[in-house]
PDB file of C-alpha atoms in Angstrom:
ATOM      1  CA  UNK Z 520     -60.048  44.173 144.301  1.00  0.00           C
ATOM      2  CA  UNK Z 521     -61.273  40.477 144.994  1.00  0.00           C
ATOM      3  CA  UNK Z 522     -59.069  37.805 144.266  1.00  0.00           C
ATOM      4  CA  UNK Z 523     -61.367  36.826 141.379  1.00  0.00           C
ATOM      5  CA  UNK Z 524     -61.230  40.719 140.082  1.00  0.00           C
ATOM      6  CA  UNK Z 525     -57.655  40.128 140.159  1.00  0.00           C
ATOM      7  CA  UNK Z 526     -57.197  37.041 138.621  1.00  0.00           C
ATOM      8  CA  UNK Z 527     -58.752  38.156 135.776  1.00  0.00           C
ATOM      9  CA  UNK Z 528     -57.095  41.486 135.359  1.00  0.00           C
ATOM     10  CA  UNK Z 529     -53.795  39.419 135.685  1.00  0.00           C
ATOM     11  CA  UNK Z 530     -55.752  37.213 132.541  1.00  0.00           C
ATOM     12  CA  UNK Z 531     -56.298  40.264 130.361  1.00  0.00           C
ATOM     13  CA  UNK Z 532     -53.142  41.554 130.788  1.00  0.00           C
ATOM     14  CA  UNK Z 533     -51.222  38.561 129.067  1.00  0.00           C
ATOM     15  CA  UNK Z 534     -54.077  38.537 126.281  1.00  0.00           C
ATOM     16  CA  UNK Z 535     -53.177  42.282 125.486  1.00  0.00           C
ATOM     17  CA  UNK Z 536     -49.210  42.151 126.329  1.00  0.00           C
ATOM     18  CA  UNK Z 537     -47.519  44.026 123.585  1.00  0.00           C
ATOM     19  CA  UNK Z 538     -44.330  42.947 122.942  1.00  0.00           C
ATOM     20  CA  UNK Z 539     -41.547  44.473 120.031  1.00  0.00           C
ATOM     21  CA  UNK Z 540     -41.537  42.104 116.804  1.00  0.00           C
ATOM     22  CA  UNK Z 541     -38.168  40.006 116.601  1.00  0.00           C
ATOM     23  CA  UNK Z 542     -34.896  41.164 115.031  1.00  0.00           C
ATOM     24  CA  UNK Z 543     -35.536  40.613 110.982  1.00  0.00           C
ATOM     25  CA  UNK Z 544     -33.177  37.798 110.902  1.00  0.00           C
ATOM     26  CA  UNK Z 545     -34.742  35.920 113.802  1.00  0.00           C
ATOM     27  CA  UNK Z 546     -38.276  36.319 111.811  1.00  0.00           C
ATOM     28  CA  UNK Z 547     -36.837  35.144 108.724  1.00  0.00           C
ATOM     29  CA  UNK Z 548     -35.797  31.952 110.906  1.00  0.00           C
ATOM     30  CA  UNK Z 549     -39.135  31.511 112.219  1.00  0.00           C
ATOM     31  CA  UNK Z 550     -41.113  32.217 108.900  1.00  0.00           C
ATOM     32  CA  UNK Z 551     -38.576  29.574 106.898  1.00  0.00           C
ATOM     33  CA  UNK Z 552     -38.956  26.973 109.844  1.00  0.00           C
ATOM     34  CA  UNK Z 553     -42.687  26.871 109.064  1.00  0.00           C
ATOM     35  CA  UNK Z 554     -42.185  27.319 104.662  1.00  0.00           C
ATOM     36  CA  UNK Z 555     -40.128  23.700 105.500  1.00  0.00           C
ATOM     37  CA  UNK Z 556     -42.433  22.168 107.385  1.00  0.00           C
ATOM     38  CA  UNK Z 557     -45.201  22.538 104.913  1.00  0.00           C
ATOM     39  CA  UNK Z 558     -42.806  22.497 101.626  1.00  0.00           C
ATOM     40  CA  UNK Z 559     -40.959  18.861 102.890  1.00  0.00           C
ATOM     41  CA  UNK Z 560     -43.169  15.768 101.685  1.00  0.00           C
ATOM     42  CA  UNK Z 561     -42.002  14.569 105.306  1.00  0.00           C
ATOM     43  CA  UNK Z 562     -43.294  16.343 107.327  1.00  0.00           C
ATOM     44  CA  UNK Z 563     -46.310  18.198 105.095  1.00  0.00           C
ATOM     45  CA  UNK Z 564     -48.495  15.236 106.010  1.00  0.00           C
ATOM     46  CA  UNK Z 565     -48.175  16.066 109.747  1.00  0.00           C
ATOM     47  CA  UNK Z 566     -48.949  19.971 109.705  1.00  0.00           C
ATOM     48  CA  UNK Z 567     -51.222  19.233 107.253  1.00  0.00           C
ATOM     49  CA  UNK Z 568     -53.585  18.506 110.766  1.00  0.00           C
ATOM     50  CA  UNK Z 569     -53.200  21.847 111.630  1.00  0.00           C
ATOM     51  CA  UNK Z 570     -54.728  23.070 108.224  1.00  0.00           C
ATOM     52  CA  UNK Z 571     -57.199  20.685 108.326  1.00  0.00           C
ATOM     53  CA  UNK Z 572     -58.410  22.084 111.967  1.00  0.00           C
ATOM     54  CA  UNK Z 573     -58.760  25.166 110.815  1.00  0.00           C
ATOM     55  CA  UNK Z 574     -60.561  24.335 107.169  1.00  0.00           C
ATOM     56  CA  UNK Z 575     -63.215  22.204 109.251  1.00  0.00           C
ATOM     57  CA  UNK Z 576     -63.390  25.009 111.819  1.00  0.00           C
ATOM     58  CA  UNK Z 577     -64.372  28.003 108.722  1.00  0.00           C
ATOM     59  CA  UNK Z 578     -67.102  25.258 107.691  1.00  0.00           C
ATOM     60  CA  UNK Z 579     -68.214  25.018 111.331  1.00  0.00           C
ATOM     61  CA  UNK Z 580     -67.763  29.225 111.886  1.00  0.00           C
ATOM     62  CA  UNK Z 581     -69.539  29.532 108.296  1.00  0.00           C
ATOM     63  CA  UNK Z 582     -72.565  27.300 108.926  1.00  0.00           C
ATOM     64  CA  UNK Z 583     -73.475  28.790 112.654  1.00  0.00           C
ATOM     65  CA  UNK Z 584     -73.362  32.879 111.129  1.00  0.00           C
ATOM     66  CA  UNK Z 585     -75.659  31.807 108.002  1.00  0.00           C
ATOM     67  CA  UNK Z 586     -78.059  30.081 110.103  1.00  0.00           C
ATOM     68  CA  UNK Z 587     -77.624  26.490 110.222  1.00  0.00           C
ATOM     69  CA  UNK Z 588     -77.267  24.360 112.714  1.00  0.00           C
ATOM     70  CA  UNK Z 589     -73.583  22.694 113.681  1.00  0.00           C
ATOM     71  CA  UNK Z 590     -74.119  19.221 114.548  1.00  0.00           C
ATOM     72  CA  UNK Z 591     -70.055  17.863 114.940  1.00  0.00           C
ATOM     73  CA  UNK Z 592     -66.814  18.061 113.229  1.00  0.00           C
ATOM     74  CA  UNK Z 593     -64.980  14.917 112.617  1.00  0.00           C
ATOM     75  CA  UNK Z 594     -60.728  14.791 111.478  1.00  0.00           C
ATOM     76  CA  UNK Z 595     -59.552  12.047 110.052  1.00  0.00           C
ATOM     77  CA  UNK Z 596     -55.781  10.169 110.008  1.00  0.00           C
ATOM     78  CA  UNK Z 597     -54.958  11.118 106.374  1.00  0.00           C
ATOM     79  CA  UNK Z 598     -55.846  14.440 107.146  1.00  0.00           C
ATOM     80  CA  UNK Z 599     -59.378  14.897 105.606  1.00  0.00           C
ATOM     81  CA  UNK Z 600     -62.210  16.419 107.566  1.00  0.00           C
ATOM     82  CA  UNK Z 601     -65.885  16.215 107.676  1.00  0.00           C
ATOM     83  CA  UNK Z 602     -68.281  19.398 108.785  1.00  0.00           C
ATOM     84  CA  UNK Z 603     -71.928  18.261 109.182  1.00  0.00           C
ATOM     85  CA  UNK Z 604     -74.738  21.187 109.565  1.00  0.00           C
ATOM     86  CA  UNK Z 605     -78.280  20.989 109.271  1.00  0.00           C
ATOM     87  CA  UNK Z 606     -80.564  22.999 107.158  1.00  0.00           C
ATOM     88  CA  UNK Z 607     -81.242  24.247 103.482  1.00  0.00           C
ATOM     89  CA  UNK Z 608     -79.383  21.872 101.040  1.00  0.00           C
ATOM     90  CA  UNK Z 609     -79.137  24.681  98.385  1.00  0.00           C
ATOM     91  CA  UNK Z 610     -78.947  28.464  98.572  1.00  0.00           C
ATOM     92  CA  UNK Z 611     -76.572  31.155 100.168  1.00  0.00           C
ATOM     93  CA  UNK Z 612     -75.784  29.448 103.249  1.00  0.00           C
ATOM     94  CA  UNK Z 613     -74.929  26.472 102.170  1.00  0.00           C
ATOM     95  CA  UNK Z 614     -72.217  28.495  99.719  1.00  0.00           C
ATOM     96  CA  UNK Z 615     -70.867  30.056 102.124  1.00  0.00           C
ATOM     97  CA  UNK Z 616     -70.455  27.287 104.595  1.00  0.00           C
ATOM     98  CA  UNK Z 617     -68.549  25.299 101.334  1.00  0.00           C
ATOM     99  CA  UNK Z 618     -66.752  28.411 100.400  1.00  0.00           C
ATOM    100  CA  UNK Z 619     -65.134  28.856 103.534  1.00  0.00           C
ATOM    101  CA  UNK Z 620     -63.165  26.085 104.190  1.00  0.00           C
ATOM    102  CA  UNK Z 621     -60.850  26.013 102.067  1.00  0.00           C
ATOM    103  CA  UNK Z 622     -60.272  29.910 102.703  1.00  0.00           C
ATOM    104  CA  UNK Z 623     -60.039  29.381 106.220  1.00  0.00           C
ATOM    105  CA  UNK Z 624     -56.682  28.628 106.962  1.00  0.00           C
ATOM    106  CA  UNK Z 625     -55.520  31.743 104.319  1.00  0.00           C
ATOM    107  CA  UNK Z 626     -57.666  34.288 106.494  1.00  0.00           C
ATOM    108  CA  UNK Z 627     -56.469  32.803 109.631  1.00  0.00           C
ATOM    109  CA  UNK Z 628     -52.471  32.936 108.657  1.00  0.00           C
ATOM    110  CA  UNK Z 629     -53.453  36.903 107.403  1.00  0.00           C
ATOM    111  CA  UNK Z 630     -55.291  37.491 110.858  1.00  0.00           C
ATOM    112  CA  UNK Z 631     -52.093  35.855 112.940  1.00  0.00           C
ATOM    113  CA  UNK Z 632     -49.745  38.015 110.604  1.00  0.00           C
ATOM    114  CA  UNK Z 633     -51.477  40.992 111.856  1.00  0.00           C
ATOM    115  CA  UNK Z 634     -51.311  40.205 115.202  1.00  0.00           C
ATOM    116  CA  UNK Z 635     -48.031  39.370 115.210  1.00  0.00           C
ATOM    117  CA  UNK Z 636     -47.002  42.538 113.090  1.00  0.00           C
ATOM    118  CA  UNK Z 637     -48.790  44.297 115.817  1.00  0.00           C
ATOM    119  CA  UNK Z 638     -47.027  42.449 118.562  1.00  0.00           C
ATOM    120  CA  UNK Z 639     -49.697  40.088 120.364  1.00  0.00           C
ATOM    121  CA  UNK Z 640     -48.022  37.560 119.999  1.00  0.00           C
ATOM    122  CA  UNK Z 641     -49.425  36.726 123.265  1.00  0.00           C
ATOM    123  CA  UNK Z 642     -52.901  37.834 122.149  1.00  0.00           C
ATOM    124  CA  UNK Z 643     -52.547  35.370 118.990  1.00  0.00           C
ATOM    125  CA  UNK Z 644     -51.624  32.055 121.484  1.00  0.00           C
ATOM    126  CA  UNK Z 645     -54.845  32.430 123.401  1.00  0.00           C
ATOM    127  CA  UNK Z 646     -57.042  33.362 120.266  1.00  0.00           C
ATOM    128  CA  UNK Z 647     -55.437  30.040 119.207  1.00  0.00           C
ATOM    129  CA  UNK Z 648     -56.489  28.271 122.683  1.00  0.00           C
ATOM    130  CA  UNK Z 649     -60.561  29.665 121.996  1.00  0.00           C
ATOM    131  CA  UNK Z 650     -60.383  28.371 118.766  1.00  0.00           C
ATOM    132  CA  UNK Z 651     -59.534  24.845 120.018  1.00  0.00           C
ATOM    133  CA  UNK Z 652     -61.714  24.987 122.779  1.00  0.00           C
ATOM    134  CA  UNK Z 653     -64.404  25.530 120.865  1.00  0.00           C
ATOM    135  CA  UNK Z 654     -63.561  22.432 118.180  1.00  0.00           C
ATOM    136  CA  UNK Z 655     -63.344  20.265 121.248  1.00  0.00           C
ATOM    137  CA  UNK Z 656     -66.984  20.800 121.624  1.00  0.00           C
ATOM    138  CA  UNK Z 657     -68.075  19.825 118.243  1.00  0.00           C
ATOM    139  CA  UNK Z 658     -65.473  16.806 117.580  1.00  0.00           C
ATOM    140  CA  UNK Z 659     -67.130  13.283 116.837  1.00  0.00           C
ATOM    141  CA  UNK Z 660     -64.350  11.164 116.977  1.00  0.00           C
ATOM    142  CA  UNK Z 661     -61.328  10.028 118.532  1.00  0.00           C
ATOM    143  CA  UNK Z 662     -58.896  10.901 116.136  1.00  0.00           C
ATOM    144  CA  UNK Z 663     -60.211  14.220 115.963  1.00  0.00           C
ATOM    145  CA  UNK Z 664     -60.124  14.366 119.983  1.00  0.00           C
ATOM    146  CA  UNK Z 665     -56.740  13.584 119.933  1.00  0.00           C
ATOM    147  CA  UNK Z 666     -55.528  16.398 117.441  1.00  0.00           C
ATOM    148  CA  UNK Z 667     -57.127  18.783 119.194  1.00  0.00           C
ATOM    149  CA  UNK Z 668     -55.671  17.696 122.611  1.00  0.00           C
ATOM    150  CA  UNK Z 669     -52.256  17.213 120.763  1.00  0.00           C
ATOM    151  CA  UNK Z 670     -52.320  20.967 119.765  1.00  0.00           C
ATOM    152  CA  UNK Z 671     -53.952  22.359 123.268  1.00  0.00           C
ATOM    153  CA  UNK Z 672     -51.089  20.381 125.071  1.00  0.00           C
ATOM    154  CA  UNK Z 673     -48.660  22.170 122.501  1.00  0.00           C
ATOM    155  CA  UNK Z 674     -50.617  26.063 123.198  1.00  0.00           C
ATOM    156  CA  UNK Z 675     -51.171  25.403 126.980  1.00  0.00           C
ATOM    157  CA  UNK Z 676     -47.517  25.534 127.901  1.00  0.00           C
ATOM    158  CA  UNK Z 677     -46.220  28.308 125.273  1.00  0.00           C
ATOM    159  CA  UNK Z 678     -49.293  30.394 126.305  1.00  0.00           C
ATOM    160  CA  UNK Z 679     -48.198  30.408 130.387  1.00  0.00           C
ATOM    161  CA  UNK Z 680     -45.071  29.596 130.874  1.00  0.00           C
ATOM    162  CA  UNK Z 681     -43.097  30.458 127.127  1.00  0.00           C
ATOM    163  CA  UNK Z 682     -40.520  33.650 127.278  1.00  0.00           C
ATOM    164  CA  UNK Z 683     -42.265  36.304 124.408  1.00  0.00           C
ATOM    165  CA  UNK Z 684     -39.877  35.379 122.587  1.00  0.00           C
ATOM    166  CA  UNK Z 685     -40.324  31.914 121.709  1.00  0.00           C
ATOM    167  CA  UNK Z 686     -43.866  33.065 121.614  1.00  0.00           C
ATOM    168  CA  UNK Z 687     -43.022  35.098 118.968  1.00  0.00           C
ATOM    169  CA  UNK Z 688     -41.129  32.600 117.009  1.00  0.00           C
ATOM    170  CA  UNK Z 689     -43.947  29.846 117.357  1.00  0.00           C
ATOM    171  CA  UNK Z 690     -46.644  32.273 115.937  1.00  0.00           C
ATOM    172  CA  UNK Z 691     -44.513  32.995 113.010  1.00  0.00           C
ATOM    173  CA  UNK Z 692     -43.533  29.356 111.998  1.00  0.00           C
ATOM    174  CA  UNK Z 693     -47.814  28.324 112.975  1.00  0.00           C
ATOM    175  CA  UNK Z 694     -48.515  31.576 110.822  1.00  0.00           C
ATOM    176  CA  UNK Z 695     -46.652  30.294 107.834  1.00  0.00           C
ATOM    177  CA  UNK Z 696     -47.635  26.678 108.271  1.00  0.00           C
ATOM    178  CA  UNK Z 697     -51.215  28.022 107.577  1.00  0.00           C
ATOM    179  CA  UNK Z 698     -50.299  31.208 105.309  1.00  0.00           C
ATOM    180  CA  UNK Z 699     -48.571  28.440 102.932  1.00  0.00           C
ATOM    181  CA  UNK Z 700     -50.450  25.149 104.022  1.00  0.00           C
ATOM    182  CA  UNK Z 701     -53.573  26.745 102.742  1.00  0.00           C
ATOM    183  CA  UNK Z 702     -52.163  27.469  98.944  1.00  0.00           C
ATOM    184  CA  UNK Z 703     -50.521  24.020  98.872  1.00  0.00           C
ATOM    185  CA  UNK Z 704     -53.875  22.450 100.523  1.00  0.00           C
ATOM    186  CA  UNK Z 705     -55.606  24.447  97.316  1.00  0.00           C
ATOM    187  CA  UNK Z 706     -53.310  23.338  94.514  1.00  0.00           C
ATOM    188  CA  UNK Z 707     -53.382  19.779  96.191  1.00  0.00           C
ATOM    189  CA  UNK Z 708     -56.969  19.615  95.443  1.00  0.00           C
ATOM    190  CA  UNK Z 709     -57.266  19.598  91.903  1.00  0.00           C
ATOM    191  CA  UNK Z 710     -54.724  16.528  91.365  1.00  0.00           C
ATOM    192  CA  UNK Z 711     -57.117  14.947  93.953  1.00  0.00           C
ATOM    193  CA  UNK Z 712     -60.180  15.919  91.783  1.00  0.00           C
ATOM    194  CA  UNK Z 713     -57.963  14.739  88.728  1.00  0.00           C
ATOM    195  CA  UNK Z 714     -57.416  11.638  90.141  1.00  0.00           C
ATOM    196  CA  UNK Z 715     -61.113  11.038  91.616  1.00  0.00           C
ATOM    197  CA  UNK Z 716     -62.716  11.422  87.641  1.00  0.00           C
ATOM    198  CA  UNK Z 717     -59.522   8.942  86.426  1.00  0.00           C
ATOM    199  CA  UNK Z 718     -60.602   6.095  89.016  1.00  0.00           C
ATOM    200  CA  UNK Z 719     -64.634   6.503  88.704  1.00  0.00           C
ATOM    201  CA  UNK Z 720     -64.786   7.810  91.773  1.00  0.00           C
ATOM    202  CA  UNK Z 721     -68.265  10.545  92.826  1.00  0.00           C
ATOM    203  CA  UNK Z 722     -66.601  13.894  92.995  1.00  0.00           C
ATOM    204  CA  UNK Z 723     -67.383  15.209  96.700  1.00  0.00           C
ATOM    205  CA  UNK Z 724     -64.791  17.794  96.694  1.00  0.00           C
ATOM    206  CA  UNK Z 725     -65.652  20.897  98.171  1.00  0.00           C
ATOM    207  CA  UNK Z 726     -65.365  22.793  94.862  1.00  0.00           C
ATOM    208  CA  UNK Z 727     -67.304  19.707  93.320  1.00  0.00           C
ATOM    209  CA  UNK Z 728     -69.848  20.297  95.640  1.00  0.00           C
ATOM    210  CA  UNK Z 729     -70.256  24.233  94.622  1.00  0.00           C
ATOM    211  CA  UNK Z 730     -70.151  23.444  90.993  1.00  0.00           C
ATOM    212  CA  UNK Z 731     -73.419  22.004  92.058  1.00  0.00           C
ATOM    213  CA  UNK Z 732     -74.679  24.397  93.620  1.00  0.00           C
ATOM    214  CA  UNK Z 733     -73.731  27.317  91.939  1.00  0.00           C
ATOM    215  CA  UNK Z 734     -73.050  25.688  88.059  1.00  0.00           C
ATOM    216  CA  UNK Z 735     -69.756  27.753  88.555  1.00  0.00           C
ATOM    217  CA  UNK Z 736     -67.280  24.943  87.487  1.00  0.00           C
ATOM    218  CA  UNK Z 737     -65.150  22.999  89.868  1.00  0.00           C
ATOM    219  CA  UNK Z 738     -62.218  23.730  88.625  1.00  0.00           C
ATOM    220  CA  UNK Z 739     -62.963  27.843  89.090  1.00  0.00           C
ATOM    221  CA  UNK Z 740     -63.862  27.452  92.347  1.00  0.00           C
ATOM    222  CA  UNK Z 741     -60.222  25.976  93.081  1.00  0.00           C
ATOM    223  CA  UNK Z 742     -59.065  29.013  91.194  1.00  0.00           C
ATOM    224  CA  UNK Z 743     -60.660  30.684  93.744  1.00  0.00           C
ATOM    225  CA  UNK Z 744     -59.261  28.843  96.854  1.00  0.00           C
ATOM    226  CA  UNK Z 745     -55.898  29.298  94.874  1.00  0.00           C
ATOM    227  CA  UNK Z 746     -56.453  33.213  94.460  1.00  0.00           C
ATOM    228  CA  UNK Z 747     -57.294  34.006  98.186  1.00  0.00           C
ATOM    229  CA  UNK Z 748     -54.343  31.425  99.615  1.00  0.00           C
ATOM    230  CA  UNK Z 749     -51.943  33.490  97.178  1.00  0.00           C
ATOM    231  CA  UNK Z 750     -53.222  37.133  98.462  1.00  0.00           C
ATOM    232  CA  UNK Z 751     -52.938  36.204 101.563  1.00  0.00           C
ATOM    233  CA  UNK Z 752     -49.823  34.631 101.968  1.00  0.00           C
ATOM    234  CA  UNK Z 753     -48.557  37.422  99.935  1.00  0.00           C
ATOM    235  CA  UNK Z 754     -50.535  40.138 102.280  1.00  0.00           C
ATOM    236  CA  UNK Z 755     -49.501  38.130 105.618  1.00  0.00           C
ATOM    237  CA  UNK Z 756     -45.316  38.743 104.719  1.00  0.00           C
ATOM    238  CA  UNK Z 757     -46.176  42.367 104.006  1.00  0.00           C
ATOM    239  CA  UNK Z 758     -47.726  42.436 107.031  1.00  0.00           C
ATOM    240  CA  UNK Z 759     -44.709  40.189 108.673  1.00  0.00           C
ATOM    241  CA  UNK Z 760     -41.879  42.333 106.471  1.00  0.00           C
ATOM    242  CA  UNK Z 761     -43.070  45.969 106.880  1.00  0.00           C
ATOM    243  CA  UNK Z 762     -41.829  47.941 103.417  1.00  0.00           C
ATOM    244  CA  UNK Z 763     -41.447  44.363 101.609  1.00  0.00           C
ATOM    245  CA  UNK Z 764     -41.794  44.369  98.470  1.00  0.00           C
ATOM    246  CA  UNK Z 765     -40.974  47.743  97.980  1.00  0.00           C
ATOM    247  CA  UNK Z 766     -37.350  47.738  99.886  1.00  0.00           C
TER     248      UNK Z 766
END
């Protein structure tokens, strides 16, 4: 084989390494490591980046398969985001591309719960390395730029050099950082649509911007992000906990 042939066999073979899930207790550990980070006021507002990359990302993913055309992602220092895509103001595609960011971090933690229940770990790391790859293409701003590099630089090293184990442990505690983030991102958002029609201020919510569209109200669209963060996390520690609920 060349040394190109075997550079990316070596390549494939630590995206598909399989690897036996961690003793119970240790995944415990991990999972309540990442419950804290999102659960503690402190440090909430910092993860809170990482659920923000991924709820612009489903807008971005969302607009490009109905059609429309990306145009740049921009994250912000309190942790709000702003997806802008071109085309039809109304109809299904623009749904959609509202309807998915706030589901996008739920999905995501079910999807890395799988993988890790399946053991690709590994496999999970470098999905996470695409994913930022392709942000860093579509961010419009510094601050943005520099969460993204801030998480590569945090991936990079885990991905080539990390023991499976560790891993392991970071794709549980990043699994429940979005698993959870996601439901408290979703019950976070009503207060903040609460406290918008208090002040005056346009409501420009995502779920505002559906009621719009749809003339579904606002509030049962956050019943809706609520709903899908709450299966999830609930499906991802099935997933996670093999037997749980039933044992």
């Amino acid at each position: 084989m060349s040394p190109t042939a075997d550079a990316l066999a070596d390549l494939w073979a630590r995206v598909v390494l399989r690897a036996d899930p961690l003793p119970t207790g240790s995944t415990l550990a991990a999972v309540a490591v990442g419950l804290a980070l999102v659960l503690l006021p402190t440090t909430w507002r910092t993860v809170r980046h990482a659920v923000t990359v991924v709820h612009e990302g489903g807008h971005g993913l969302a607009a490009v398969l109905t059609g429309r055309r990306l145009t740049g992602i921009r994250l912000h220092s309190d942790t709000s985001g702003l997806t802008v895509s071109r085309g039809p103001v109304r109809g299904p595609g623009m749904v959609a591309t509202l309807l998915a960011g706030y589901t996008a971090p739920a999905l995501a933690g079910l999807g890395a719960a799988w993988l890790l229940g399946s053991g690709f770990a590994a496999g999970l790391l470098w999905a996470l390395l695409l994913f930022l790859a392709l942000m860093l293409v579509q961010i419009r701003n510094w601050f943005g730029l520099w969460v993204v590099l801030v998480g590569a630089a945090v991936v990079v090293p885990l991905t080539w050099f990390a023991p499976v184990v560790w891993q392991q442990a970071f794709g549980l505690a990043l699994t429940s950082v979005l698993a959870a983030g996601a439901l408290r991102a979703a019950l976070e958002l009503q207060g903040s649509r609460r406290r918008a029609a208090r002040q005056g201020r346009p409501a420009g919510s995502d779920a505002d911007q559906l009621a719009r569209l749809t003339r579904v109200p606002g509030l049962l669209w956050v019943g809706v992000f609520v709903l899908v963060a709450t299966a999830c996390l609930l499906g991802g520690a099935a997933l996670l906990f093999p037997g749980w609920p039933a044992a």
